[in-house]
JSON list of C-alpha atoms in Angstrom, two decimals:
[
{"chain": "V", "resi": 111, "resn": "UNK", "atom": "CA", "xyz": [156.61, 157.58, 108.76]},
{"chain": "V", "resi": 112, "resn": "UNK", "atom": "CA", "xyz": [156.08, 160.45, 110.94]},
{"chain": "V", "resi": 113, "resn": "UNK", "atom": "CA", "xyz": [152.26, 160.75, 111.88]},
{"chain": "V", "resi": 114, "resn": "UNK", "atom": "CA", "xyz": [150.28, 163.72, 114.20]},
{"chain": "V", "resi": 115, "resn": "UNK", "atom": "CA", "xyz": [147.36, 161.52, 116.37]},
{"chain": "V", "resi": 116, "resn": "UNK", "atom": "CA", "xyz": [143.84, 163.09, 116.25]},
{"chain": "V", "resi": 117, "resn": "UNK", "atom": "CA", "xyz": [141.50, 162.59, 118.96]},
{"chain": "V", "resi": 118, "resn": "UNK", "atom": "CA", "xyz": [138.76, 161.62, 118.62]},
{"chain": "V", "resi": 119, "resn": "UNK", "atom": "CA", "xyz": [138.74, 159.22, 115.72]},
{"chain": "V", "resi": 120, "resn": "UNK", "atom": "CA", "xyz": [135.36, 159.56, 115.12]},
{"chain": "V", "resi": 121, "resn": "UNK", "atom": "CA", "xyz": [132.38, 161.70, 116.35]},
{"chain": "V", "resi": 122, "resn": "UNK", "atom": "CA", "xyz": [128.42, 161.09, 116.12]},
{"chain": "V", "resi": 123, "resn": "UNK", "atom": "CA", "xyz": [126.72, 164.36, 117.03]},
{"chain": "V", "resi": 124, "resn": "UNK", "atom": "CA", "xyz": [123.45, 165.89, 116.67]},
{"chain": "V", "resi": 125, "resn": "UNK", "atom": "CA", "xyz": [122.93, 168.70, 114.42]},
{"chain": "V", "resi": 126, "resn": "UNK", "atom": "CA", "xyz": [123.13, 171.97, 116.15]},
{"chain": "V", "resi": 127, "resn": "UNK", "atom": "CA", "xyz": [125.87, 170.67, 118.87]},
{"chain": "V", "resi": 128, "resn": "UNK", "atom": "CA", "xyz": [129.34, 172.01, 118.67]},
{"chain": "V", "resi": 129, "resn": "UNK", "atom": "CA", "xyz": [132.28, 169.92, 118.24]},
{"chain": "V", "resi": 130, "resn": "UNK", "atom": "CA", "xyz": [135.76, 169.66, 119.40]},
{"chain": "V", "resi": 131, "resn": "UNK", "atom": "CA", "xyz": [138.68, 168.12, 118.06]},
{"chain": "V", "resi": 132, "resn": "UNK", "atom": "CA", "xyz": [142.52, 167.75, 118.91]},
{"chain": "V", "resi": 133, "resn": "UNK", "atom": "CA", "xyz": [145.92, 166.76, 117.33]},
{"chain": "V", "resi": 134, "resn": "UNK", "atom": "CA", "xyz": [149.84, 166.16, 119.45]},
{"chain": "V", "resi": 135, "resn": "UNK", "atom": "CA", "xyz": [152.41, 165.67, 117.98]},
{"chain": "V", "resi": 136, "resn": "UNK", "atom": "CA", "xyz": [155.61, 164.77, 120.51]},
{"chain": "V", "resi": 137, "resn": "UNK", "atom": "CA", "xyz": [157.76, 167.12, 118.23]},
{"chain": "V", "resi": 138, "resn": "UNK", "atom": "CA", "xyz": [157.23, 170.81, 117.58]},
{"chain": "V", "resi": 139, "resn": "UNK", "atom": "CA", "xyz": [155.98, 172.24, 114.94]},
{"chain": "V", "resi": 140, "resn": "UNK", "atom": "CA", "xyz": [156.54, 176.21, 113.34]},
{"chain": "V", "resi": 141, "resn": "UNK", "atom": "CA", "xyz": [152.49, 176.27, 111.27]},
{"chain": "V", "resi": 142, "resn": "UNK", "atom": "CA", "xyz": [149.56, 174.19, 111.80]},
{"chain": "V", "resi": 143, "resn": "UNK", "atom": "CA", "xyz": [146.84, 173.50, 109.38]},
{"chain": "V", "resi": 144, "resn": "UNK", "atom": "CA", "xyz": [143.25, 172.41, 109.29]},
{"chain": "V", "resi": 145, "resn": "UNK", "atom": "CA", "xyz": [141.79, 170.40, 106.59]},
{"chain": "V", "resi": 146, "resn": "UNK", "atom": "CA", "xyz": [138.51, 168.51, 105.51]},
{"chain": "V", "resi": 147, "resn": "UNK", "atom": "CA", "xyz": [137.90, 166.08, 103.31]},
{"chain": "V", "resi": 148, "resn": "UNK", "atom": "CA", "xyz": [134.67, 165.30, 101.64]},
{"chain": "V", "resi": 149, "resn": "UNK", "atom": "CA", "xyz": [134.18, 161.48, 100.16]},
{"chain": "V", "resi": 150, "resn": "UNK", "atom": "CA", "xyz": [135.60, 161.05, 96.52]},
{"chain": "V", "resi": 151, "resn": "UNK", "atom": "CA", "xyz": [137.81, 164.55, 97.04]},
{"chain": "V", "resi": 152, "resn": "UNK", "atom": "CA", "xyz": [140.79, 166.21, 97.88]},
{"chain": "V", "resi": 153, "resn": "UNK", "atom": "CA", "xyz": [141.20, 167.85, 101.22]},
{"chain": "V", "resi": 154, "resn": "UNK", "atom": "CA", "xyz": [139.88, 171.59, 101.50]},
{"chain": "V", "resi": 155, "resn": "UNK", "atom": "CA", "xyz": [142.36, 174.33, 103.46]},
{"chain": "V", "resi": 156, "resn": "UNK", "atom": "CA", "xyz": [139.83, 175.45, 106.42]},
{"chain": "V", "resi": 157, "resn": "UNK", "atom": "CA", "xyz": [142.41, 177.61, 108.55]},
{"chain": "V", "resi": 158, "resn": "UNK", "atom": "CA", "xyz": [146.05, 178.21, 108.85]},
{"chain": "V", "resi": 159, "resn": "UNK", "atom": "CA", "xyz": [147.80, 178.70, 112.08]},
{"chain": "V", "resi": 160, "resn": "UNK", "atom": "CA", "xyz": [151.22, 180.12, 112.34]},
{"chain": "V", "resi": 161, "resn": "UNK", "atom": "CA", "xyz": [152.25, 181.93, 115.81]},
{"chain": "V", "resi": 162, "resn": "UNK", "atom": "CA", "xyz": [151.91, 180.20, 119.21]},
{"chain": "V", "resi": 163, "resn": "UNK", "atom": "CA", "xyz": [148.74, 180.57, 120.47]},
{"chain": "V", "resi": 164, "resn": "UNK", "atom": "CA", "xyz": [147.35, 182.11, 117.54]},
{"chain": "V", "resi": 165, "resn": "UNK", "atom": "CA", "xyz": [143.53, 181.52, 117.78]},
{"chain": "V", "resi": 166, "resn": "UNK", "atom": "CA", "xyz": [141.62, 182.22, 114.37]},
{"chain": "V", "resi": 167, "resn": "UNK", "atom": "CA", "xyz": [138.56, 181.96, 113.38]},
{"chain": "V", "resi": 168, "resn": "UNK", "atom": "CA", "xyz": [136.93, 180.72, 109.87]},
{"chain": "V", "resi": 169, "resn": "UNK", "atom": "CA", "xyz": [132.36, 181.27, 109.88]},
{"chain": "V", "resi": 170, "resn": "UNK", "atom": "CA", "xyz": [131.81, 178.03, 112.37]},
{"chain": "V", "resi": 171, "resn": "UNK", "atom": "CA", "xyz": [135.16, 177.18, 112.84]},
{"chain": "V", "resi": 172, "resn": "UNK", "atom": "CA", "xyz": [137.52, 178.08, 115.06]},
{"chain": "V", "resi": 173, "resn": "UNK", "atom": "CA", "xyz": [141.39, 176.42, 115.56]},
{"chain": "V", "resi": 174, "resn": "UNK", "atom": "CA", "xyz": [144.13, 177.67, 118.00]},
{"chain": "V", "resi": 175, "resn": "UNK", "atom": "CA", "xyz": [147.71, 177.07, 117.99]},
{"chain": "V", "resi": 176, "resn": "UNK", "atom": "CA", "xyz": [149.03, 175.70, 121.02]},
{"chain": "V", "resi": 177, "resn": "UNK", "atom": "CA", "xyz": [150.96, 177.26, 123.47]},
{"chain": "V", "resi": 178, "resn": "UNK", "atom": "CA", "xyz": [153.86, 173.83, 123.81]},
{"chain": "V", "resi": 179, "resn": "UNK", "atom": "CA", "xyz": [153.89, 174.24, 119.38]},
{"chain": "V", "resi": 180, "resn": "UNK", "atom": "CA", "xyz": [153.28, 169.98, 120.07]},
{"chain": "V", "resi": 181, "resn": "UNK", "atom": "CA", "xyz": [149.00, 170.58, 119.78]},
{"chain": "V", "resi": 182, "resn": "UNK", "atom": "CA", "xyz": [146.38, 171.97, 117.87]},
{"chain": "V", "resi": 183, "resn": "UNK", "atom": "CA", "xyz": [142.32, 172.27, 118.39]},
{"chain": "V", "resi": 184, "resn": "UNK", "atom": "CA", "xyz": [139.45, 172.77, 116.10]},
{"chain": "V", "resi": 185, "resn": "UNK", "atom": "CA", "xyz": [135.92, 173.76, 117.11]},
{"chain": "V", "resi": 186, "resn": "UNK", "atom": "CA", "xyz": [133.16, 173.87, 115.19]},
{"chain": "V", "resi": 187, "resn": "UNK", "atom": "CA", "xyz": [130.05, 175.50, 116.42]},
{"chain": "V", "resi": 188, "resn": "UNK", "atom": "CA", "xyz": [126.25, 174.90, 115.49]},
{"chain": "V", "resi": 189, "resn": "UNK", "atom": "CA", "xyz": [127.03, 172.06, 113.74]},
{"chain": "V", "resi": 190, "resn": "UNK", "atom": "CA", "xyz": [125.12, 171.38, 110.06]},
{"chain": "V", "resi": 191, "resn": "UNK", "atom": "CA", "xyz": [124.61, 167.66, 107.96]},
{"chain": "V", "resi": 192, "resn": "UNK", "atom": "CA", "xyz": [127.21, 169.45, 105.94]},
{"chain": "V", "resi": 193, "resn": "UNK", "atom": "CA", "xyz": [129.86, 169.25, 108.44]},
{"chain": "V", "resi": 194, "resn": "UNK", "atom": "CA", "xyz": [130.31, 165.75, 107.79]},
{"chain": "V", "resi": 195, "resn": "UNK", "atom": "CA", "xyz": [133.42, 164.44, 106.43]},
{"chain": "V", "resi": 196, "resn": "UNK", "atom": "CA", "xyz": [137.28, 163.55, 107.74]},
{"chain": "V", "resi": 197, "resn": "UNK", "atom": "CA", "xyz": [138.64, 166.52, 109.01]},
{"chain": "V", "resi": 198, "resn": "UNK", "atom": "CA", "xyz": [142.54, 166.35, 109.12]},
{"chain": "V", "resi": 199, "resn": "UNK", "atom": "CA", "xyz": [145.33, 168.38, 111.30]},
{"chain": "V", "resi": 200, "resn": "UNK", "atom": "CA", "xyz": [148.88, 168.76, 109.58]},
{"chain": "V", "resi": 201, "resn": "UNK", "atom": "CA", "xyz": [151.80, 170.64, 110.59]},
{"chain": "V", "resi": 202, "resn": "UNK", "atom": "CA", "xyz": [155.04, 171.80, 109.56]},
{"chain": "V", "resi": 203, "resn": "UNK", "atom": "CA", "xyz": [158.27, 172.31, 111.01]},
{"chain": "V", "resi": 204, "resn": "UNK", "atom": "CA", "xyz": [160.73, 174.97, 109.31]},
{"chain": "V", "resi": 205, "resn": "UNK", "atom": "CA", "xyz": [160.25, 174.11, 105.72]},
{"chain": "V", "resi": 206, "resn": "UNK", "atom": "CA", "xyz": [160.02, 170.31, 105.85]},
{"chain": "V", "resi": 207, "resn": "UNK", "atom": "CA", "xyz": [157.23, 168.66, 104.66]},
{"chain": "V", "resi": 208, "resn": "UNK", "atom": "CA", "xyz": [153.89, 169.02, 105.40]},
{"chain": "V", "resi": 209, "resn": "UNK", "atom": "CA", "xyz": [152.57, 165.70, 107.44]},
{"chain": "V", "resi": 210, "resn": "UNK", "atom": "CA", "xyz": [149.25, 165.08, 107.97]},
{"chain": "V", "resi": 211, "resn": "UNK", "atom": "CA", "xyz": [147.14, 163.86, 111.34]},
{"chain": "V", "resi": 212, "resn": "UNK", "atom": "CA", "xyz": [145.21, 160.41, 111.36]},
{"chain": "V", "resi": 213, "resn": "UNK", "atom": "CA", "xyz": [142.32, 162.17, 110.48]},
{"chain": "V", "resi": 214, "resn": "UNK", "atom": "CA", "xyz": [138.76, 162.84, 112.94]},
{"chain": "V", "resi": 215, "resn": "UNK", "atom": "CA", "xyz": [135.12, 161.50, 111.35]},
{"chain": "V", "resi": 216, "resn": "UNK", "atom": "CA", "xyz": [132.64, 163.76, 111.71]},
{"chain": "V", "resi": 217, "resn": "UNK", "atom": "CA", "xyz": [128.83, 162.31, 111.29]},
{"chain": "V", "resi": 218, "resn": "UNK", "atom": "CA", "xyz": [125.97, 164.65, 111.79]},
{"chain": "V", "resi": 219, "resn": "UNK", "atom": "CA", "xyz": [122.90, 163.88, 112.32]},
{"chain": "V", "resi": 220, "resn": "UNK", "atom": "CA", "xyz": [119.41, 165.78, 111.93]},
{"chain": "N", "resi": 10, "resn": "UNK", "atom": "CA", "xyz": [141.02, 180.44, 88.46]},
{"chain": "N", "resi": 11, "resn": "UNK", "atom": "CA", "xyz": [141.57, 176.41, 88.32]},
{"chain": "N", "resi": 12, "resn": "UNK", "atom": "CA", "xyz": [142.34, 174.71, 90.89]},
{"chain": "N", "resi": 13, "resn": "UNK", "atom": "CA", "xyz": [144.91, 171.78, 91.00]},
{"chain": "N", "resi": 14, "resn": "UNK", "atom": "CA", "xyz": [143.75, 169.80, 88.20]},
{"chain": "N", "resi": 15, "resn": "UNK", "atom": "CA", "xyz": [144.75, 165.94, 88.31]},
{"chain": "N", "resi": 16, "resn": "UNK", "atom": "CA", "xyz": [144.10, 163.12, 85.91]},
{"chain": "N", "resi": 17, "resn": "UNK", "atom": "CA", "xyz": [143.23, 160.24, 85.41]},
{"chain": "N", "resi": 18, "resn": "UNK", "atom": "CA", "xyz": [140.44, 160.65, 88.36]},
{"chain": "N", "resi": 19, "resn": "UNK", "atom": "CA", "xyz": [140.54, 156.67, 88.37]},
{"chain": "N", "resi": 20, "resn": "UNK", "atom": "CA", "xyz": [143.09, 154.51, 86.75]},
{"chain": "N", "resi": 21, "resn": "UNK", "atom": "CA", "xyz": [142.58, 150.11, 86.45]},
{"chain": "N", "resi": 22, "resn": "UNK", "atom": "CA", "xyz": [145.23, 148.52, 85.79]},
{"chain": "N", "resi": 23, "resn": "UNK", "atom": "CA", "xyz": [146.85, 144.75, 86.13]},
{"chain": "N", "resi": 24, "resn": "UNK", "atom": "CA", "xyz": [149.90, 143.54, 88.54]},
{"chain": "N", "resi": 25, "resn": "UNK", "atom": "CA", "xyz": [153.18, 144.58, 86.41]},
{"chain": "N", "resi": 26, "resn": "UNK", "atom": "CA", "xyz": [152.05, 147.10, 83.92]},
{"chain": "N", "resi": 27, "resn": "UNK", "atom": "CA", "xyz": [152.74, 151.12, 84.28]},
{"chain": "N", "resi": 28, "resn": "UNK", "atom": "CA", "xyz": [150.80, 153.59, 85.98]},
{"chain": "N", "resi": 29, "resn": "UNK", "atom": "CA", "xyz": [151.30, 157.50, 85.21]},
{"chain": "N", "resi": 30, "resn": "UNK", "atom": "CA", "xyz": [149.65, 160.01, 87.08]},
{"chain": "N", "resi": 31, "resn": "UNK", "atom": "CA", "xyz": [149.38, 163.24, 85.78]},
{"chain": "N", "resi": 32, "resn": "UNK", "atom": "CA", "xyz": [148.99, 166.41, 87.90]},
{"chain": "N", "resi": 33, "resn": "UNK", "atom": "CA", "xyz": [148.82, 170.52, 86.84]},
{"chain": "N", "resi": 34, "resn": "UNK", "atom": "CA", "xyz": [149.24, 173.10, 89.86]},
{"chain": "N", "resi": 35, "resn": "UNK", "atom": "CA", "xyz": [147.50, 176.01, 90.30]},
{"chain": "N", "resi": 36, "resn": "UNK", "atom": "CA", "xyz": [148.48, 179.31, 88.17]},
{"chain": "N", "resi": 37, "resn": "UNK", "atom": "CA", "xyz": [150.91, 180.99, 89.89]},
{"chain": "N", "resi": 38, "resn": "UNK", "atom": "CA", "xyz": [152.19, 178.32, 92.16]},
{"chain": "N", "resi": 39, "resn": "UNK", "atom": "CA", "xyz": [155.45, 176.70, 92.05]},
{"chain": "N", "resi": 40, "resn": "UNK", "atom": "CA", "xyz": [155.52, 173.73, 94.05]},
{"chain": "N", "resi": 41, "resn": "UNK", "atom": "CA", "xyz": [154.14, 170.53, 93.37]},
{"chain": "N", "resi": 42, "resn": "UNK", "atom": "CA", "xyz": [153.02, 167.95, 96.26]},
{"chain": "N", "resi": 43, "resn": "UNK", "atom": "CA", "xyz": [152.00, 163.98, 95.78]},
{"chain": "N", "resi": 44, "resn": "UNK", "atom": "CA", "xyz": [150.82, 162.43, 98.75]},
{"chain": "N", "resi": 45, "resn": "UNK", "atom": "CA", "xyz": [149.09, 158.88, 99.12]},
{"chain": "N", "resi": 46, "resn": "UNK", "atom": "CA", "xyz": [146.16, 157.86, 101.24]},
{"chain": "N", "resi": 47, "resn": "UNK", "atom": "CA", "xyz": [145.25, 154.16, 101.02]},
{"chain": "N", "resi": 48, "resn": "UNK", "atom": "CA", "xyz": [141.37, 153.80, 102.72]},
{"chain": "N", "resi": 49, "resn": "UNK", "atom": "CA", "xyz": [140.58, 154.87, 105.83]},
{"chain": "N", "resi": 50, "resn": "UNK", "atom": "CA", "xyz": [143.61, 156.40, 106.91]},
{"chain": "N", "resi": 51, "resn": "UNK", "atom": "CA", "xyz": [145.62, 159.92, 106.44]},
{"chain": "N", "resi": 52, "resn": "UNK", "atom": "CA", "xyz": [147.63, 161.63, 103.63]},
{"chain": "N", "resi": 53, "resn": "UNK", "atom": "CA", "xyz": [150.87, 160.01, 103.26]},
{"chain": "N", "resi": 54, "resn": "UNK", "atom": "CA", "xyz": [154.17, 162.51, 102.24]},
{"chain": "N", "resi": 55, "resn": "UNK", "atom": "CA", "xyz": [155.69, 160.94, 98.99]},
{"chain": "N", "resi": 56, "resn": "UNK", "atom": "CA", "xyz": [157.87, 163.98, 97.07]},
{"chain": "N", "resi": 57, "resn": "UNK", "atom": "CA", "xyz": [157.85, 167.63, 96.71]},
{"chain": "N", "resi": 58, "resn": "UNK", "atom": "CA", "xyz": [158.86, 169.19, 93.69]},
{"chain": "N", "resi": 59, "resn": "UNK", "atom": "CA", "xyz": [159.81, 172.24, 91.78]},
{"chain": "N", "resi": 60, "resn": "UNK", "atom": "CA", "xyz": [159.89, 173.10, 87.98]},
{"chain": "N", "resi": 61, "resn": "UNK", "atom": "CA", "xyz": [163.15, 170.31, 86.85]},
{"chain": "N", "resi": 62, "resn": "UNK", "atom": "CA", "xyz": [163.55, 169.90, 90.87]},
{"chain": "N", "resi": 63, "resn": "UNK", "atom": "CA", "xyz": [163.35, 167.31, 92.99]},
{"chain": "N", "resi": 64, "resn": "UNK", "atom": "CA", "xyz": [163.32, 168.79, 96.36]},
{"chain": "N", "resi": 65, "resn": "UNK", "atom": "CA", "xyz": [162.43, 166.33, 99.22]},
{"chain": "N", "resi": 66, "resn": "UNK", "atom": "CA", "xyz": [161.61, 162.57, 98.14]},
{"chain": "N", "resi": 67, "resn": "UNK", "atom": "CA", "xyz": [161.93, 161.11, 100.89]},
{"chain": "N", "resi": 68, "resn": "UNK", "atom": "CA", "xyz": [158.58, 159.51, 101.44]},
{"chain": "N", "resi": 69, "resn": "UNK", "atom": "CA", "xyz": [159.16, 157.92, 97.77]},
{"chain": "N", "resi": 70, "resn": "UNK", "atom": "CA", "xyz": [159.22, 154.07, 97.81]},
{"chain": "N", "resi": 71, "resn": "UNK", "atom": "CA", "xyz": [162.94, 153.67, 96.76]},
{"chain": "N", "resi": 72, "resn": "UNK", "atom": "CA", "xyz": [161.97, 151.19, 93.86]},
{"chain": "N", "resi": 73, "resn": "UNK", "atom": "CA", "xyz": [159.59, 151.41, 91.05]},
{"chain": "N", "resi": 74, "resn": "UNK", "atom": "CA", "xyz": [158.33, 155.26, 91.64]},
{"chain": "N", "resi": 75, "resn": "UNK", "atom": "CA", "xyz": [159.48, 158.10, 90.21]},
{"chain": "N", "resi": 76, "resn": "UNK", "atom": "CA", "xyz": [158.43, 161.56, 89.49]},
{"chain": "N", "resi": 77, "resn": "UNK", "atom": "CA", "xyz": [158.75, 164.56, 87.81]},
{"chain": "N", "resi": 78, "resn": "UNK", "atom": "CA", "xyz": [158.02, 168.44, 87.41]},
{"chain": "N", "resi": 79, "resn": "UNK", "atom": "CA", "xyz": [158.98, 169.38, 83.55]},
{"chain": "N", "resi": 80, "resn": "UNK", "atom": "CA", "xyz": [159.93, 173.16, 82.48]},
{"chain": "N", "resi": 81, "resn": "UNK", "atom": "CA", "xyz": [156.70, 172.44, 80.39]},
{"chain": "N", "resi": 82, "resn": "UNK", "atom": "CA", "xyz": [153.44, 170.38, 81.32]},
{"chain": "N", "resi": 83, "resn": "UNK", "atom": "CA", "xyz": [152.46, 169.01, 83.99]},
{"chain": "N", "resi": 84, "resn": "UNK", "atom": "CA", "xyz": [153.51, 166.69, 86.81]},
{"chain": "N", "resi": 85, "resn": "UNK", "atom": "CA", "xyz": [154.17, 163.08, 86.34]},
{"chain": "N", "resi": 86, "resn": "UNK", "atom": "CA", "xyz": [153.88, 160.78, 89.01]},
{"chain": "N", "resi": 87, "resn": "UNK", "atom": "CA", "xyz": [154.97, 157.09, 88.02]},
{"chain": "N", "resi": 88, "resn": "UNK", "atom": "CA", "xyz": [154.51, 153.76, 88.91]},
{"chain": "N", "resi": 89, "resn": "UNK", "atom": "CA", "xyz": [156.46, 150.69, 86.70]},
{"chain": "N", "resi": 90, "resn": "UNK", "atom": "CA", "xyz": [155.42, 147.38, 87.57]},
{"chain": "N", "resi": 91, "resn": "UNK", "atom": "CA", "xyz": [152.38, 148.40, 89.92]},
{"chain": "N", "resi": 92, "resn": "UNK", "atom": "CA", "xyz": [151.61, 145.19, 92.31]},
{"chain": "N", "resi": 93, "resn": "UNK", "atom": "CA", "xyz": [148.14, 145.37, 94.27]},
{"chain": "N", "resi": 94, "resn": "UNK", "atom": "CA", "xyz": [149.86, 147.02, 97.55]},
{"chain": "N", "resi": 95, "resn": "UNK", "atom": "CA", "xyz": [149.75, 150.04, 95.34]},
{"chain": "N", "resi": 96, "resn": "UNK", "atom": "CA", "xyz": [145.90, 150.30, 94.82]},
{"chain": "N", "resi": 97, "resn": "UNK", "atom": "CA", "xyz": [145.53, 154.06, 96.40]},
{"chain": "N", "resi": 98, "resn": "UNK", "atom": "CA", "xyz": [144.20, 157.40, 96.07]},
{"chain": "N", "resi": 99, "resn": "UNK", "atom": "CA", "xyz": [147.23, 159.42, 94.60]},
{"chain": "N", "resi": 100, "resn": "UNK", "atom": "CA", "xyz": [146.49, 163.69, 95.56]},
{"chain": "N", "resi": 101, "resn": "UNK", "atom": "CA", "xyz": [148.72, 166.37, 94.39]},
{"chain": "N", "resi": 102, "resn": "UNK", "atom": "CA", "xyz": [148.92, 169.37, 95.60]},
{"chain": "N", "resi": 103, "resn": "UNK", "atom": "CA", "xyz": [150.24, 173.11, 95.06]},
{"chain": "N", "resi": 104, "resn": "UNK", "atom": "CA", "xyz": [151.48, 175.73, 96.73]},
{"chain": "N", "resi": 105, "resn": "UNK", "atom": "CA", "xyz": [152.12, 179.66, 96.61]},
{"chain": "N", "resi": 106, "resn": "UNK", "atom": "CA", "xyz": [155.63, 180.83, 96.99]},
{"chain": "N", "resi": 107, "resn": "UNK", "atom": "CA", "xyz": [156.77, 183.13, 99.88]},
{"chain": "N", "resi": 108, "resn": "UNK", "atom": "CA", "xyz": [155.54, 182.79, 103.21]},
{"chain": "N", "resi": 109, "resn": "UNK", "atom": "CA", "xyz": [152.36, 180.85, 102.28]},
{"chain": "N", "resi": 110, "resn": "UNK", "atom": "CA", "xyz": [154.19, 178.22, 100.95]},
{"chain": "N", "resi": 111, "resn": "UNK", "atom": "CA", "xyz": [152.85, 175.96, 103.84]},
{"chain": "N", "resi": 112, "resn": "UNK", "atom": "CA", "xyz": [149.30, 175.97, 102.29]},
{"chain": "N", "resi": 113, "resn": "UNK", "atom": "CA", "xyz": [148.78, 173.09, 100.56]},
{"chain": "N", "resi": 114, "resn": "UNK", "atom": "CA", "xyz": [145.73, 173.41, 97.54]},
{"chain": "N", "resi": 115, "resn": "UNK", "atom": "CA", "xyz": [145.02, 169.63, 96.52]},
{"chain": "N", "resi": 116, "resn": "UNK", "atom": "CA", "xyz": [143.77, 168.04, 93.50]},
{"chain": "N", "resi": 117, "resn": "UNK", "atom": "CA", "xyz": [140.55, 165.56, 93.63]},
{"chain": "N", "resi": 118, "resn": "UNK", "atom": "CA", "xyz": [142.99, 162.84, 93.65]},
{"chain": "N", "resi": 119, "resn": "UNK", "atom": "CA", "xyz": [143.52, 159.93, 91.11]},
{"chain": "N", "resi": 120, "resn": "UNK", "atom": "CA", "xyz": [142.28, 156.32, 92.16]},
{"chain": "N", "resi": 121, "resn": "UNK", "atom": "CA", "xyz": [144.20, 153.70, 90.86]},
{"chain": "N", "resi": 122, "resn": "UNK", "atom": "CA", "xyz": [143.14, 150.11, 91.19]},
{"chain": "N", "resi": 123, "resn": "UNK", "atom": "CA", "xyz": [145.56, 147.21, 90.98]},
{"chain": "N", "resi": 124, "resn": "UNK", "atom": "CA", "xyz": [143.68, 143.56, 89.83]}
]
């Protein structure tokens, strides 16, 4: 099935750094959505984009919609050991069904 | 205010028997999500639902699943026959009506292991 790529697939940072990380899609999409998932959970809503080049921020985080509708970036500043986990783009066109990036792994480390 | 609560959080069971997966949305919200992530990789669409709706299935093997959203109770996600492909985490999710439909509120998920 249908699939947005994240970039990168995994990230080993120190704490304190900031981080950056992308999704594309080669179709367009009308909302974008930022998610994180802890081990053993469900994914957590972080931020919701819905206007081309919407930029919003959320504490640390920060996404913005891009300009083409086809991408989506998250940046999280000042990074914390709690940052860690899978941290997941999805997006929606009209009011089809939300699909979900490959998914970026986030390890901090002190 | 609960969130989406799912059970069983993890479910055994043996190539051929039944799995049912039971999911309860968030007060208030109206739609009902199940999406499958096997290890290591992203959330996979399987069917959207309303109260006695099916809306979209489309990510729903063709054979052996089914689900449903009853006037009354919760969600039923459910698996006859499970073989060992089918060893996943199963997450539902809810959603508001209106405009924040979009927003997706998910469940811990329910593991179910296929020997």
């Amino acid at each position: 099935g249908q699939q947005l790529n994240q970039s990168p697939q995994s990230m080993f940072i120190q704490e304190g750094e900031d981080v950056s990380m992308n999704c594309t899609s080669s179709s367009i999409f009308n909302t974008w959505l930022w998610y994180k998932q802890d081990p053993g959970e469900g994914p957590v809503l972080l931020i919701a984009l819905y206007k081309a080049g919407e930029l919003t921020s959320n504490g640390r985080l920060t996404a913005q919609f891009g300009i083409t509708r086809k991408d989506s970036f998250l940046n999280i500043s000042a990074s914390i050991p709690s940052d860690v986990g899978i941290y997941f783009c999805a997006g929606q066109y009209n009011t089809d069904k939300l699909i979900f990036g490959t998914g970026t792994r986030l390890q901090v480390f002190p | 205010n609960a969130g989406v609560m799912q059970n069983p959080r993890h479910l055994v069971r043996r190539r051929g028997q039944e799995a049912r997966l039971r999911c309860s949305p968030m007060k208030g919200h109206s739609h009902v999500y199940w999406y499958r992530q096997l290890p290591e990789e992203g959330l996979k669409f399987m069917v959207y639902l309303q109260k006695e709706n099916i809306i979209d299935e489309s990510g729903m093997p063709k054979e052996r699943f089914s689900a449903e959203f009853p006037k009354e109770g919760p969600s039923i996600l459910r698996i006859q026959q499970v073989v060992r492909g089918d060893s996943a985490a199963y997450f539902c999710a809810s959603s508001p009506p209106g405009y924040r439909a979009v927003e997706l509120f998910f469940g811990e998920g329910s593991r179910l292991t296929v020997l």
